[in-house]
Tab-separated table of C-alpha atoms and ligand atoms in Angstrom:
chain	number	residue	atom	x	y	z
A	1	UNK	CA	69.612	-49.296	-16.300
A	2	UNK	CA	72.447	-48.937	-18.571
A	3	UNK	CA	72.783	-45.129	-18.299
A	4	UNK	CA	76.086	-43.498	-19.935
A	5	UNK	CA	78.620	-45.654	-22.096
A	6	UNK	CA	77.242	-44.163	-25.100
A	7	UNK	CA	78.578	-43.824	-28.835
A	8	UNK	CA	80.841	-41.541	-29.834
A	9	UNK	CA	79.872	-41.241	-33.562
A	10	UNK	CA	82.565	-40.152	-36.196
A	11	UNK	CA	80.556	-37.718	-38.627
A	12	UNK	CA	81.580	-39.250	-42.236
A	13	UNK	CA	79.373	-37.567	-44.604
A	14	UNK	CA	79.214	-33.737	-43.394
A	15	UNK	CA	82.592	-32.611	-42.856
A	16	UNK	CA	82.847	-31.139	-45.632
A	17	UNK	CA	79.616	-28.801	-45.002
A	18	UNK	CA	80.733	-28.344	-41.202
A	19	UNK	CA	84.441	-27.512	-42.638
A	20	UNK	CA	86.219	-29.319	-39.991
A	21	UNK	CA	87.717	-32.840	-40.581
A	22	UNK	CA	87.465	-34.558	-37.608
A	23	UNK	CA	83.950	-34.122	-35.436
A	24	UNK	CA	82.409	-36.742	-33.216
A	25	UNK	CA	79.147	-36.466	-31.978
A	26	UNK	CA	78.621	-37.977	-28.544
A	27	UNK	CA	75.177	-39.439	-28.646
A	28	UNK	CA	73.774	-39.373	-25.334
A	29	UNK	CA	70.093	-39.404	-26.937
A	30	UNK	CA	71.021	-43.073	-26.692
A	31	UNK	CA	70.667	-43.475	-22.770
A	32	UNK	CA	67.782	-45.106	-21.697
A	33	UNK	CA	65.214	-42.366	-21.316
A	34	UNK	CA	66.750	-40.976	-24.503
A	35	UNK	CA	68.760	-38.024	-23.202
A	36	UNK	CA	72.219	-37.127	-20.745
A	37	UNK	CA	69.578	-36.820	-17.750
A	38	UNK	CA	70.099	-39.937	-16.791
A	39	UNK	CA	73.780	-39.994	-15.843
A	40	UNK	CA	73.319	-37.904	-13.217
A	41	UNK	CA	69.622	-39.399	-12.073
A	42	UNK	CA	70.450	-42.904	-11.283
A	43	UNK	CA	73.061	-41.105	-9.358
A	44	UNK	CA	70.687	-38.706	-7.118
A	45	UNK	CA	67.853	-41.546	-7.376
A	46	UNK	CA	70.639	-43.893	-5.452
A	47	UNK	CA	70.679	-41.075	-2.704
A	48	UNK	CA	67.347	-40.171	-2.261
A	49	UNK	CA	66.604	-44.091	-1.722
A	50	UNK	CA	69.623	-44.343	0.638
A	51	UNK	CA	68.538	-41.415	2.924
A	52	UNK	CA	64.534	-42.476	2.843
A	53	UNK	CA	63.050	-40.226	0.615
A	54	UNK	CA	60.005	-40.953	0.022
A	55	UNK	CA	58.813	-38.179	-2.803
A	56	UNK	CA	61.149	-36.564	-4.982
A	57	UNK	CA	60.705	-33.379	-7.300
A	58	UNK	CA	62.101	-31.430	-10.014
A	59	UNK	CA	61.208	-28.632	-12.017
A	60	UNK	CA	61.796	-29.496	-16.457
A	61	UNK	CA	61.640	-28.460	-20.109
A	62	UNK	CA	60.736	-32.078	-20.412
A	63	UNK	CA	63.853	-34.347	-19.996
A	64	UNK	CA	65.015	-33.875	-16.535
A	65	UNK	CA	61.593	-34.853	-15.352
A	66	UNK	CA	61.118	-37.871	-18.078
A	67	UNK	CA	64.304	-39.234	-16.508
A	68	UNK	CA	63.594	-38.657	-12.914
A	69	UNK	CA	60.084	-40.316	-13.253
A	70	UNK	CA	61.799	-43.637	-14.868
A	71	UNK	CA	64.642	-43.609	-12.237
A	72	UNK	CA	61.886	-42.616	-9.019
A	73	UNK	CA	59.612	-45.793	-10.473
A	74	UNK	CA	62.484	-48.442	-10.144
A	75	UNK	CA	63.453	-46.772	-6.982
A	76	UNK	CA	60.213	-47.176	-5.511
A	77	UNK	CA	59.624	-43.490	-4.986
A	78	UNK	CA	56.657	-41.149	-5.775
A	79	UNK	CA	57.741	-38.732	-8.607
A	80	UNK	CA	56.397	-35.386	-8.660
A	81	UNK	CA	57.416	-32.681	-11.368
A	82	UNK	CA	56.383	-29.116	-12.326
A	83	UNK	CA	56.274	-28.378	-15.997
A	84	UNK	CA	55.615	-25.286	-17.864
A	85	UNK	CA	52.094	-25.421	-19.275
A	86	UNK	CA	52.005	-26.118	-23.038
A	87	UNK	CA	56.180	-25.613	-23.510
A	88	UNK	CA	57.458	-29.397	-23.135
A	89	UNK	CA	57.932	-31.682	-25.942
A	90	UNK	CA	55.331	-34.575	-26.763
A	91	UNK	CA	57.617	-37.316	-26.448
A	92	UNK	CA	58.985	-36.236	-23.199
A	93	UNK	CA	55.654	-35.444	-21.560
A	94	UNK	CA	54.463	-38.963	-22.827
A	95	UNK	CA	57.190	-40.302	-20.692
A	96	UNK	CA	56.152	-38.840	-17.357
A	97	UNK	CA	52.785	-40.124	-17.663
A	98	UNK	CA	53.891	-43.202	-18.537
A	99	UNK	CA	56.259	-43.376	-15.727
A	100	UNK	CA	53.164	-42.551	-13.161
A	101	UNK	CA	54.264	-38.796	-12.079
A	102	UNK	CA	52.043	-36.385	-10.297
A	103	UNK	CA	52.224	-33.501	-13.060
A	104	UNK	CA	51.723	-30.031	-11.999
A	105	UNK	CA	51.767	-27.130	-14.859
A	106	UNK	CA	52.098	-23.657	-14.232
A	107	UNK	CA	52.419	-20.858	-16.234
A	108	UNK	CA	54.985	-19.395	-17.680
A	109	UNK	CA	58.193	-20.641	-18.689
A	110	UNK	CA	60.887	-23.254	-17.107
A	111	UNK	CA	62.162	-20.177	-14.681
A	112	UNK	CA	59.224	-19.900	-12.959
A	113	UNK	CA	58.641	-23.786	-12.417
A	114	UNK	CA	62.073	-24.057	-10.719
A	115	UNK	CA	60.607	-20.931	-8.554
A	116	UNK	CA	58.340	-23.561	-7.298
A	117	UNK	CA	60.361	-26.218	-7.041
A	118	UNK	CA	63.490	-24.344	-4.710
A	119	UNK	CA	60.320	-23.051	-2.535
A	120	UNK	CA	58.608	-26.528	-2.014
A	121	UNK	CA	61.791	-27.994	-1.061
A	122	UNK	CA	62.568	-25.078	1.102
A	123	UNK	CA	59.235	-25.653	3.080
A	124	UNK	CA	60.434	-29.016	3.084
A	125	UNK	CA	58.062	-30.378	1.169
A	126	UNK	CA	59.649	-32.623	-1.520
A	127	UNK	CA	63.559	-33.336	-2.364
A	128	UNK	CA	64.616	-31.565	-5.361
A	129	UNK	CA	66.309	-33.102	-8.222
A	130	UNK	CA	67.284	-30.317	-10.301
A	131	UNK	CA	70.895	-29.563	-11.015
A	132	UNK	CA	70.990	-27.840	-7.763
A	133	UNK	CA	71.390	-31.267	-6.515
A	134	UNK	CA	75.076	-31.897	-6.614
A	135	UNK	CA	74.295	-35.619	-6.821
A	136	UNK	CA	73.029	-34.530	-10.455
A	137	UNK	CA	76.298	-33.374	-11.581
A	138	UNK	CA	78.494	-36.118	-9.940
A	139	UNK	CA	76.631	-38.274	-12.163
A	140	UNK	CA	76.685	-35.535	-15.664
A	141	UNK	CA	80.535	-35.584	-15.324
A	142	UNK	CA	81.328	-39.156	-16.608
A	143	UNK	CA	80.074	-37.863	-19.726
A	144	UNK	CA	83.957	-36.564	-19.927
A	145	UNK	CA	85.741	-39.410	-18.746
A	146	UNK	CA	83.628	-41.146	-21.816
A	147	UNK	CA	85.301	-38.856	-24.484
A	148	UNK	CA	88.841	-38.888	-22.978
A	149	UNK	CA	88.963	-42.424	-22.639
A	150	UNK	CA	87.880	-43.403	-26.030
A	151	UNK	CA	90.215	-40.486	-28.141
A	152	UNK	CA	91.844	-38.435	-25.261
A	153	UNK	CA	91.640	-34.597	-25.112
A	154	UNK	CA	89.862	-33.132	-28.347
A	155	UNK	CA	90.690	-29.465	-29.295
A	156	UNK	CA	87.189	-28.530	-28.539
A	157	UNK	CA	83.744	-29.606	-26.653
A	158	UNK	CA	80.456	-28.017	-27.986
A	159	UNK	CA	77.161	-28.334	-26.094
A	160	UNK	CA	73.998	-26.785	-25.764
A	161	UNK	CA	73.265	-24.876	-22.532
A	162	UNK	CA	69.793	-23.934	-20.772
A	163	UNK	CA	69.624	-23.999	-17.320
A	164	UNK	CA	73.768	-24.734	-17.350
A	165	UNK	CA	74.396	-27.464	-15.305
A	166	UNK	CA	76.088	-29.785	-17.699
A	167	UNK	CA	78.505	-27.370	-19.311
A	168	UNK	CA	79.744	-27.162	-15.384
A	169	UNK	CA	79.445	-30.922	-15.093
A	170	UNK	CA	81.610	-32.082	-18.096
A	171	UNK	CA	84.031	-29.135	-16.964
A	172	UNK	CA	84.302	-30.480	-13.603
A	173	UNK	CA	84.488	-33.951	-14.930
A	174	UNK	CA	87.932	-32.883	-16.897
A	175	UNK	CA	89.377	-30.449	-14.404
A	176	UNK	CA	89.582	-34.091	-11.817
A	177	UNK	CA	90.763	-35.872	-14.601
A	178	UNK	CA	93.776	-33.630	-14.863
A	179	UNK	CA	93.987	-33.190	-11.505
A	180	UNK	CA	94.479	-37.277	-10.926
A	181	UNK	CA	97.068	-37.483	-13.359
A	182	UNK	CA	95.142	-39.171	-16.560
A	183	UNK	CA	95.553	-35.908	-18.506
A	184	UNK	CA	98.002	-33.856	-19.364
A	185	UNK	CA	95.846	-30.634	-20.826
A	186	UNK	CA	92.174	-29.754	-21.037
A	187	UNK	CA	89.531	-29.101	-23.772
A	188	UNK	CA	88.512	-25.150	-24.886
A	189	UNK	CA	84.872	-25.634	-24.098
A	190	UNK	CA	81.618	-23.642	-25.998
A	191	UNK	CA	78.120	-23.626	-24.455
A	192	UNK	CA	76.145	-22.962	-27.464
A	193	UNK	CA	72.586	-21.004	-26.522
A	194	UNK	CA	69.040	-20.456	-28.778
A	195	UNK	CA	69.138	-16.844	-30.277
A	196	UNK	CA	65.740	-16.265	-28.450
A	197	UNK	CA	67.198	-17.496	-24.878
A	198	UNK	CA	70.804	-16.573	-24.229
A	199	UNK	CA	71.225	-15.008	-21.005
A	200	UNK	CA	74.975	-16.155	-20.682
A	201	UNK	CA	76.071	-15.253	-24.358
A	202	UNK	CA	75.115	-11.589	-23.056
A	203	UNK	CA	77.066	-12.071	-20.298
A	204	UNK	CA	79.787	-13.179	-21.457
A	205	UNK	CA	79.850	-10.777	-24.830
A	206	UNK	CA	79.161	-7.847	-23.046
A	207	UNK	CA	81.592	-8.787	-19.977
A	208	UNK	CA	78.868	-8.324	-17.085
A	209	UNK	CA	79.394	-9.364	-13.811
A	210	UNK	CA	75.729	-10.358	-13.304
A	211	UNK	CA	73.783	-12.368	-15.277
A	212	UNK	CA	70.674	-10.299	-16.252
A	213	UNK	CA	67.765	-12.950	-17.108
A	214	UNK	CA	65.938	-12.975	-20.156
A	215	UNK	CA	62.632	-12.037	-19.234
A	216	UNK	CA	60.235	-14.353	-21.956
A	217	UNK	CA	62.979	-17.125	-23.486
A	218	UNK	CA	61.796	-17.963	-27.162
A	219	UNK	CA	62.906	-20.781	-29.205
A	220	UNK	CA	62.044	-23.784	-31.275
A	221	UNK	CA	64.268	-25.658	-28.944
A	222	UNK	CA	62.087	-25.921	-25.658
A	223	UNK	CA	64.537	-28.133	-24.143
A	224	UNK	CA	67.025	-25.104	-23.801
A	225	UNK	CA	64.101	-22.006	-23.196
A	226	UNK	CA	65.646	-20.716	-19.932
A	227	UNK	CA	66.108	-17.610	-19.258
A	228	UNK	CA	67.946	-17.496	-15.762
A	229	UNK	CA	70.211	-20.085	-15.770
A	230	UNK	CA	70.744	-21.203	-12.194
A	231	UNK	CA	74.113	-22.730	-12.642
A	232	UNK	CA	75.226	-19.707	-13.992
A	233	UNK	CA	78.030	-18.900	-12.018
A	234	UNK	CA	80.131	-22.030	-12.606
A	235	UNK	CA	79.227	-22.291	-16.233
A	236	UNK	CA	80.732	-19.044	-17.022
A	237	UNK	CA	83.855	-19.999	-14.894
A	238	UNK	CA	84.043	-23.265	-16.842
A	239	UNK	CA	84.238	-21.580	-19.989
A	240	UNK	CA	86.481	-18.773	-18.966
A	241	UNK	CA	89.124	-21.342	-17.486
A	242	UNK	CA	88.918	-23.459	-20.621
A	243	UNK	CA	89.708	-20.526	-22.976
A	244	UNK	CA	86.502	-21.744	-24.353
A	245	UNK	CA	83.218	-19.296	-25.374
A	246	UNK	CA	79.351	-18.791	-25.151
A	247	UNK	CA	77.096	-18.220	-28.712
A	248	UNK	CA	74.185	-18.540	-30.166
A	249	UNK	CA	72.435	-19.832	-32.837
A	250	UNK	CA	69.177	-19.246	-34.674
A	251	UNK	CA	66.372	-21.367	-34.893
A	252	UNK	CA	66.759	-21.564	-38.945
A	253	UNK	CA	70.140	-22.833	-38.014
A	254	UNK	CA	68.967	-25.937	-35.374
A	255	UNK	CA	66.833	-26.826	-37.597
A	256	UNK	CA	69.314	-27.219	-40.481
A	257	UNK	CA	71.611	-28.675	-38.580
A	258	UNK	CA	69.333	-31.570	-37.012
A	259	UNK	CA	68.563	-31.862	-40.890
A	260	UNK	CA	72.349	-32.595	-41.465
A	261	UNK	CA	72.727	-35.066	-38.741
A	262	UNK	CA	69.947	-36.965	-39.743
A	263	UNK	CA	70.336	-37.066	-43.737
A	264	UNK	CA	74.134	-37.308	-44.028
A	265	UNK	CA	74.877	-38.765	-40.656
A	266	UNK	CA	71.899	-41.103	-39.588
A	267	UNK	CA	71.919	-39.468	-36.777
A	268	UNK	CA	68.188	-38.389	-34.982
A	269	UNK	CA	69.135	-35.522	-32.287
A	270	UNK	CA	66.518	-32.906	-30.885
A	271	UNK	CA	66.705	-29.686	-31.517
A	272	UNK	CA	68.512	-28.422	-28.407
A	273	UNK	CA	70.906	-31.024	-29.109
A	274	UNK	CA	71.196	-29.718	-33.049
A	275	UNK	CA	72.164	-26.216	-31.731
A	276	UNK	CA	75.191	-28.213	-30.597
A	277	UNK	CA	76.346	-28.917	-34.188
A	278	UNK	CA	75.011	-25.445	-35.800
A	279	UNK	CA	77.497	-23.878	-32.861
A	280	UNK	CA	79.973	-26.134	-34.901
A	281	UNK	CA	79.358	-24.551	-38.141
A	282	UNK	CA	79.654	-21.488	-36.601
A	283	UNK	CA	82.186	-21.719	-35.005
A	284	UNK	CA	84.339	-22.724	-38.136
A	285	UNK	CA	82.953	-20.003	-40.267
A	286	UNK	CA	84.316	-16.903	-38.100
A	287	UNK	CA	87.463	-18.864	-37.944
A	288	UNK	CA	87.675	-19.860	-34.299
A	289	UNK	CA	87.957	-23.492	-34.864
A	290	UNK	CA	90.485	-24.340	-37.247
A	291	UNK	CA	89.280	-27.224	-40.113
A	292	UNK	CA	92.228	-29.670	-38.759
A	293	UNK	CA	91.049	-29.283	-34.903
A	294	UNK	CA	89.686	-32.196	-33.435
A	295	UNK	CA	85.614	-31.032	-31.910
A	296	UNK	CA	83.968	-33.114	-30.057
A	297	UNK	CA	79.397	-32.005	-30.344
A	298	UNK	CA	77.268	-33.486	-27.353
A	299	UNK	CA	74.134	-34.102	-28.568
A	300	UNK	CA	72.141	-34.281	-25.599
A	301	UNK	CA	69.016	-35.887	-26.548
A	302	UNK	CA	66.785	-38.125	-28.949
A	303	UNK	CA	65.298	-37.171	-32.030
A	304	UNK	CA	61.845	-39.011	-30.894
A	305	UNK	CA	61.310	-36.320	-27.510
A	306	UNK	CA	60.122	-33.621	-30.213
A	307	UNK	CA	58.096	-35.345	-33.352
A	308	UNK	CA	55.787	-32.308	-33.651
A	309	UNK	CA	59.282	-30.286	-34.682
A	310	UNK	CA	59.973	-32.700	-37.364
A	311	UNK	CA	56.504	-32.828	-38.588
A	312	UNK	CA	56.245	-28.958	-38.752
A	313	UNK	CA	59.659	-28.333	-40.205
A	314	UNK	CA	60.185	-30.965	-42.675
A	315	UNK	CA	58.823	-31.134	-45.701
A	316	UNK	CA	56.869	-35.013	-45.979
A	317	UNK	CA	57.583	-37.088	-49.003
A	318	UNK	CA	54.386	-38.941	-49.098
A	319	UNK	CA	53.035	-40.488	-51.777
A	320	UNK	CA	49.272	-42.001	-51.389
A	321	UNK	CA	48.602	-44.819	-53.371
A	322	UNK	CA	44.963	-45.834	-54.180
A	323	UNK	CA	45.474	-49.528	-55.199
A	324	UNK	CA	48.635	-52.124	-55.438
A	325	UNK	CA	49.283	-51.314	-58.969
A	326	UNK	CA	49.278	-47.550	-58.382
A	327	UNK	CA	52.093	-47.960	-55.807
A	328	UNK	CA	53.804	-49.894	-57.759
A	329	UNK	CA	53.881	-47.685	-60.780
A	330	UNK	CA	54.334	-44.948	-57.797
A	331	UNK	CA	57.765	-46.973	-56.772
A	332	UNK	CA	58.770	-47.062	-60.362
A	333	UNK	CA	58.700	-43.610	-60.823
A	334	UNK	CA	60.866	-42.839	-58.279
A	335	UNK	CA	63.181	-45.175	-59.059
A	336	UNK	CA	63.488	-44.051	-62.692
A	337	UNK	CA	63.774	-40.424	-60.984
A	338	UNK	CA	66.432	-41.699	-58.544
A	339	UNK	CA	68.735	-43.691	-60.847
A	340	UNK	CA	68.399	-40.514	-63.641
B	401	F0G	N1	69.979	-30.533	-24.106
B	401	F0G	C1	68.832	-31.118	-23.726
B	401	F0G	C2	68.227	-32.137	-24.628
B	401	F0G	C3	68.230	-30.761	-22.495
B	401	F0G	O1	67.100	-31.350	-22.128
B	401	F0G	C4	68.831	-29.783	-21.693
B	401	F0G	C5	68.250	-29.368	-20.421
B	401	F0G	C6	70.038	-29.202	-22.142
B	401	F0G	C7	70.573	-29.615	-23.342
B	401	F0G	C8	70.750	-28.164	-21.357
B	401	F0G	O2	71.368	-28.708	-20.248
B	401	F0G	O3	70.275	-27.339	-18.489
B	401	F0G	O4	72.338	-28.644	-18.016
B	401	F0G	O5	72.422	-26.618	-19.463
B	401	F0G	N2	67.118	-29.747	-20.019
B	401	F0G	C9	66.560	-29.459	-18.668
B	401	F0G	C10	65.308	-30.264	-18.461
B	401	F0G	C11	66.432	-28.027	-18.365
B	401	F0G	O6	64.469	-29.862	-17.643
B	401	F0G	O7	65.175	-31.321	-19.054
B	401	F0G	P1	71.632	-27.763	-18.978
């Protein structure tokens, strides 16, 4: 349905507030269901048709399952998902209904739906289409190619992480691009983590072997509130063989930095994505990217999966009017305050 072949946006207004000259946010909020999830569906959709499956599952913060339900409709398969009760996103839950998936909610948090989800398919019962799926991250990869092609290798990739599969799929995604040839050196790469939910930063700060979960994951940012990160294994081998690193950011600082993306850039990104670009700013200000480096921010998904963020976080300029002529006197008096 059009999935991946999305902009790569130069940022022209911030730089000078991020501190690096050259960032380009790869927009992938502009795939069809509005976030990455769909490079790698329409890939494990195409499977599960071609080996006859005739329900397919996954556990979600919200996007994986908006995606799968669009992908399972055209596909002609049932879509089933398991959601953590009260934790996903308006826009995102809007988008399973209107897809037509069965929608089971359990409680607790994202960890505990994929729980479910591993066990049903274990029993058999449904065919999963989480990022255990390798199909997913077959499809997540070309995300990389995307970048490469259009300015080769930047200095830097920064992404949010949650339950980690796309920090190993855009690592992959390189690694066989260097291995055929059409590289000659790889990207440092930073998975960028909520403050309240950042099992791996732990990890990798503290240099343990084991990731040890985060027991209750808190964050504005429910697209990235995981606290066991199944893919963690290859996401921390990603980032160790790029050189690259795993931090966090607060939730004061996502929601700054969506604000800077969307007043200075145009640019509408959800808060998981935002963390993306506060990991920029970050990044910059303790020195490890240098202001000439060339950083490339994936902002995973669409402003419009979260309004209720926007409309608790933002202050509203409204101004009601009670007839024409008030609104126009209204109107003039901003102008007059605009042009002062
Ligand atoms: N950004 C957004 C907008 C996401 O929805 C997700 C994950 C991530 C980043 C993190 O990607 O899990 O591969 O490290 N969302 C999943 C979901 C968990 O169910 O939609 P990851």
């Amino acid at each position: 349905m059009g999935e991946g072949g999305t902009p790569l946006i130069r940022l022209v207004n911030s730089n000078s507030i991020l501190g690096v000259r050259e960032v380009y946010v790869k927009f992938d909020g502009a795939n069809p269901t509005g976030s990455f999830k769909d490079r790698g569906m329409t890939v494990a959709i195409s499977i599960a048709k071609y080996i006859g499956v005739g329900i397919v599952a996954c556990a979600s913060t919200g996007n994986t399952s908006a995606s799968m339900s669009a992908y399972a409709s055209r596909a002609g398969i049932k879509p089933l998902i398991v959601l953590p009760k009260g934790r996903i996103a308006r826009g995102k839950l809007v988008q399973a209904i209107l897809h037509g998936a069965e929608i089971v909610l359990v409680k607790g948090g994202f960890d505990d739906a994929l729980k479910v989800i591993i066990e049903a398919s274990r029993r058999g019962l449904v065919y999963p289409l989480n990022s255990i799926n390798p199909w997913r991250i077959e499809g997540q990869k070309t995300v990389a190619y995307e970048i490469v092609d259009e300015i080769g290798v930047p200095d830097w990739i920064v992404l949010p992480v949650g339950n980690a599969g796309n920090i190993s799929a855009v690592w992959k995604g390189l690694v066989e691009l260097k291995r055929a040839g059409l590289i000659d050196r790889l990207p440092r790469l930073v998975g960028v983590q909520a403050s309240g939910a950042a099992p791996l930063v732990e990890m990798f700060r503290r240099g343990y072997r084991i990731l040890k979960p985060v027991d209750n994951p808190e964050t504005i940012a429910t697209a990235i509130r995981i606290g066991k990160p199944v893919n963690w294994v290859r996401a921390l081998r990603a980032v160790r063989e790029s050189r690259g690193l795993f931090i966090d950011v607060s939730d004061n600082d996502i929601i700054g930095a969506q604000k800077i993306l969307a007043r200075h850039e145009g640019i509408g990104v959800e808060p998981a994505s935002a963390a993306a670009i506060a990991g920029v700013a970050k990044l910059r200000k303790e020195g490890i990217i240098d202001r000439d480096e060339r950083v490339v921010a994936i902002a995973t998904g669409h402003a419009l999966k979260d309004p209720d963020i926007i409309l608790n976080h933002y202050n509203v300029r409204v101004h009601e009017a009670s007839s024409i002529d008030n609104a126009l006197s209204l109107i003039r008096k901003i102008t007059l305050l605009n042009n002062s």
